[in-house]
Short mmCIF file of C-alpha atoms in Angstrom, two decimals:
data_model
loop_
_atom_site.label_atom_id
_atom_site.label_comp_id
_atom_site.label_asym_id
_atom_site.label_seq_id
_atom_site.Cartn_x
_atom_site.Cartn_y
_atom_site.Cartn_z
CA MET S 2 114.16 70.75 88.44
CA PRO S 3 112.45 69.72 91.69
CA LEU S 4 108.80 70.62 92.18
CA PRO S 5 109.27 73.45 94.75
CA ASN S 6 111.72 75.23 92.43
CA GLN S 7 109.31 74.87 89.50
CA HIS S 8 106.56 76.43 91.57
CA GLN S 9 108.82 79.27 92.70
CA GLU S 10 109.86 79.92 89.09
CA TYR S 11 106.21 79.92 87.98
CA VAL S 12 105.28 82.41 90.70
CA ARG S 13 108.27 84.61 89.86
CA GLN S 14 107.35 84.66 86.16
CA ARG S 15 103.69 85.34 86.93
CA VAL S 16 104.55 88.27 89.20
CA GLN S 17 107.09 89.76 86.78
CA SER S 18 104.68 89.67 83.84
CA ALA S 19 101.60 90.80 85.75
CA SER S 20 99.92 94.17 85.40
CA PRO S 21 99.36 96.22 88.58
CA VAL S 22 95.73 95.09 88.62
CA GLU S 23 96.78 91.46 88.30
CA LEU S 24 99.34 91.89 91.09
CA ILE S 25 96.55 92.83 93.51
CA ARG S 26 94.68 89.66 92.55
CA ILE S 27 97.84 87.62 93.12
CA LEU S 28 98.18 89.16 96.59
CA TYR S 29 94.55 88.33 97.44
CA GLU S 30 95.04 84.75 96.21
CA ALA S 31 98.22 84.37 98.27
CA ALA S 32 96.49 85.77 101.36
CA VAL S 33 93.57 83.33 101.00
CA GLN S 34 96.00 80.44 100.53
CA SER S 35 98.05 81.51 103.53
CA VAL S 36 95.02 81.74 105.84
CA ASP S 37 93.87 78.32 104.65
CA GLU S 38 97.35 76.99 105.51
CA ALA S 39 97.03 78.56 108.97
CA ILE S 40 93.69 76.80 109.47
CA ARG S 41 95.19 73.44 108.46
CA ALA S 42 98.18 74.07 110.75
CA LEU S 43 95.85 74.91 113.63
CA GLN S 44 93.91 71.70 113.05
CA SER S 45 97.10 69.61 112.91
CA GLY S 46 98.70 71.34 115.91
CA ASP S 47 101.66 72.74 113.93
CA ILE S 48 102.24 75.97 115.85
CA LEU S 49 105.30 77.03 113.87
CA LYS S 50 103.58 76.62 110.50
CA ARG S 51 100.49 78.41 111.81
CA GLY S 52 102.65 81.32 112.97
CA ARG S 53 104.44 81.55 109.63
CA SER S 54 101.15 81.48 107.72
CA VAL S 55 99.58 84.15 109.93
CA THR S 56 102.68 86.33 109.60
CA LYS S 57 102.67 85.92 105.83
CA THR S 58 99.02 86.95 105.64
CA ILE S 59 99.64 89.99 107.83
CA GLU S 60 102.52 91.01 105.55
CA ILE S 61 100.34 90.58 102.45
CA LEU S 62 97.66 92.77 104.01
CA SER S 63 100.34 95.40 104.68
CA GLU S 64 101.33 95.28 101.00
CA LEU S 65 97.69 95.67 99.98
CA ARG S 66 97.37 98.70 102.26
CA ILE S 67 100.50 100.26 100.74
CA ALA S 68 99.07 99.71 97.25
CA LEU S 69 95.93 101.75 97.99
CA ARG S 70 95.62 104.84 95.79
CA TYR S 71 94.14 107.57 97.95
CA ASP S 72 94.43 110.03 95.05
CA VAL S 73 91.81 108.07 93.08
CA GLN S 74 89.16 107.06 95.65
CA PRO S 75 90.02 108.33 99.15
CA GLU S 76 86.81 107.13 100.84
CA TYR S 77 87.09 103.66 99.32
CA CYS S 78 90.77 103.48 100.31
CA ARG S 79 90.04 104.48 103.91
CA THR S 80 87.40 101.75 104.13
CA LEU S 81 89.74 99.11 102.70
CA ALA S 82 92.61 100.22 104.94
CA GLY S 83 90.32 99.82 107.95
CA LEU S 84 89.25 96.38 106.78
CA TYR S 85 92.88 95.32 106.28
CA SER S 86 93.73 96.52 109.81
CA TYR S 87 90.74 94.65 111.21
CA MET S 88 91.83 91.44 109.48
CA GLN S 89 95.38 91.83 110.78
CA THR S 90 94.05 92.23 114.32
CA GLN S 91 91.82 89.18 113.90
CA LEU S 92 94.77 87.14 112.62
CA ILE S 93 96.87 88.07 115.65
CA ARG S 94 94.00 87.17 117.96
CA ALA S 95 93.34 83.94 116.07
CA HIS S 96 96.95 82.88 116.46
CA SER S 97 97.23 83.78 120.14
CA GLU S 98 93.82 82.31 121.04
CA GLN S 99 94.13 79.33 118.67
CA SER S 100 90.76 80.32 117.22
CA GLU S 101 89.65 78.59 114.05
CA SER S 102 86.53 80.77 113.87
CA LEU S 103 88.61 83.96 113.66
CA LEU S 104 90.78 82.44 110.92
CA LEU S 105 87.63 81.39 109.04
CA GLU S 106 86.26 84.93 109.34
CA VAL S 107 89.42 86.39 107.79
CA SER S 108 89.34 83.73 105.09
CA ARG S 109 85.73 84.63 104.19
CA LEU S 110 86.56 88.34 104.07
CA LEU S 111 89.58 87.74 101.83
CA LYS S 112 87.60 85.47 99.51
CA THR S 113 84.91 88.14 99.21
CA LEU S 114 87.55 90.76 98.35
CA LEU S 115 89.15 88.38 95.84
CA ASP S 116 85.80 87.68 94.18
CA GLY S 117 85.03 91.40 93.99
CA TRP S 118 88.45 92.21 92.57
CA THR S 119 88.18 89.42 89.98
CA GLY S 120 84.75 90.72 88.96
CA ALA S 121 86.12 94.24 88.63
CA MET S 122 88.99 92.94 86.48
CA GLU S 123 86.52 91.14 84.21
CA ASN S 124 84.41 94.31 83.87
CA LEU S 125 87.51 96.36 83.09
CA SER S 126 88.62 93.82 80.50
CA ALA S 127 85.18 93.82 78.86
CA GLU S 128 85.16 97.64 78.74
CA GLN S 129 88.64 97.71 77.21
CA GLU S 130 87.65 95.12 74.58
CA ALA S 131 84.54 97.14 73.70
CA HIS S 132 86.60 100.33 73.46
CA GLU S 133 89.19 98.62 71.24
CA ALA S 134 86.40 97.26 69.04
CA ASP S 135 84.92 100.79 68.72
CA ILE S 136 88.33 102.16 67.73
CA SER S 137 88.82 99.37 65.21
CA VAL S 138 85.40 99.99 63.65
CA ALA S 139 86.05 103.74 63.50
CA ALA S 140 89.48 103.23 61.94
CA SER S 141 88.03 100.83 59.34
CA ALA S 142 85.27 103.27 58.51
CA SER S 143 87.77 106.14 58.20
CA ALA S 144 90.10 104.09 56.02
CA SER S 145 87.30 102.98 53.71
CA ALA S 146 85.96 106.54 53.46
CA SER S 147 89.43 107.84 52.58
CA ALA S 148 89.96 105.06 50.07
CA SER S 149 86.64 105.72 48.39
CA SER S 150 87.34 109.47 48.19
CA GLY S 151 90.75 108.81 46.67
CA GLN S 152 92.49 110.82 49.41
CA ASN S 153 95.48 109.49 51.27
CA PRO S 154 94.51 109.34 54.98
CA TYR S 155 98.13 110.07 55.92
CA SER S 156 98.47 113.12 53.69
CA ALA S 157 99.21 116.48 55.26
CA GLU S 158 97.39 118.22 52.43
CA PRO S 159 94.03 119.79 53.26
CA GLU S 160 90.89 118.47 51.62
CA GLY S 161 89.22 120.06 48.63
CA PRO S 162 90.42 121.40 45.27
CA GLY S 163 90.69 125.01 46.45
CA HIS S 164 93.57 124.24 48.82
CA LEU S 165 96.68 124.03 46.67
CA VAL S 166 99.03 125.47 49.27
CA ARG S 167 100.46 123.12 51.87
CA SER S 168 100.29 124.17 55.48
CA TRP S 169 104.08 124.03 55.90
CA GLN S 170 104.71 126.60 53.16
CA LEU S 171 105.08 130.30 53.97
#
């Protein structure tokens, strides 16, 4: 399999197996890469490649805007939507004015967003691991307490010797 097809297959597999949170990171990474390609194309004088890279970045920013969840954090979403619009405008200007400084500005903004998103993902992962550890400790403690009391933890029978009637009986 030629190298481009291997890369496309890798990207396809990564996207298909990614969580929604991971998909946002993939979009940020692709946007950063695309702006960097636009900068290289500007420096080399490849107008067509620069245009394709700018267009790709604009489309990615549109996808990021669509993915915003206004039902969760409306103020945060409005701020991000405004930032995405600003970056799209700067990209259009950068392409039409052949401005490396505007492309670099968008690249810095995207890298900052990517770093922030990656940090949030790491915090979320650490919280989930701590929560899972708490559940595991609680389950172990419950199982050992049930084992030491001689009671089956899966039994539907109530505790104590005075309860001889099962709850499902009339």
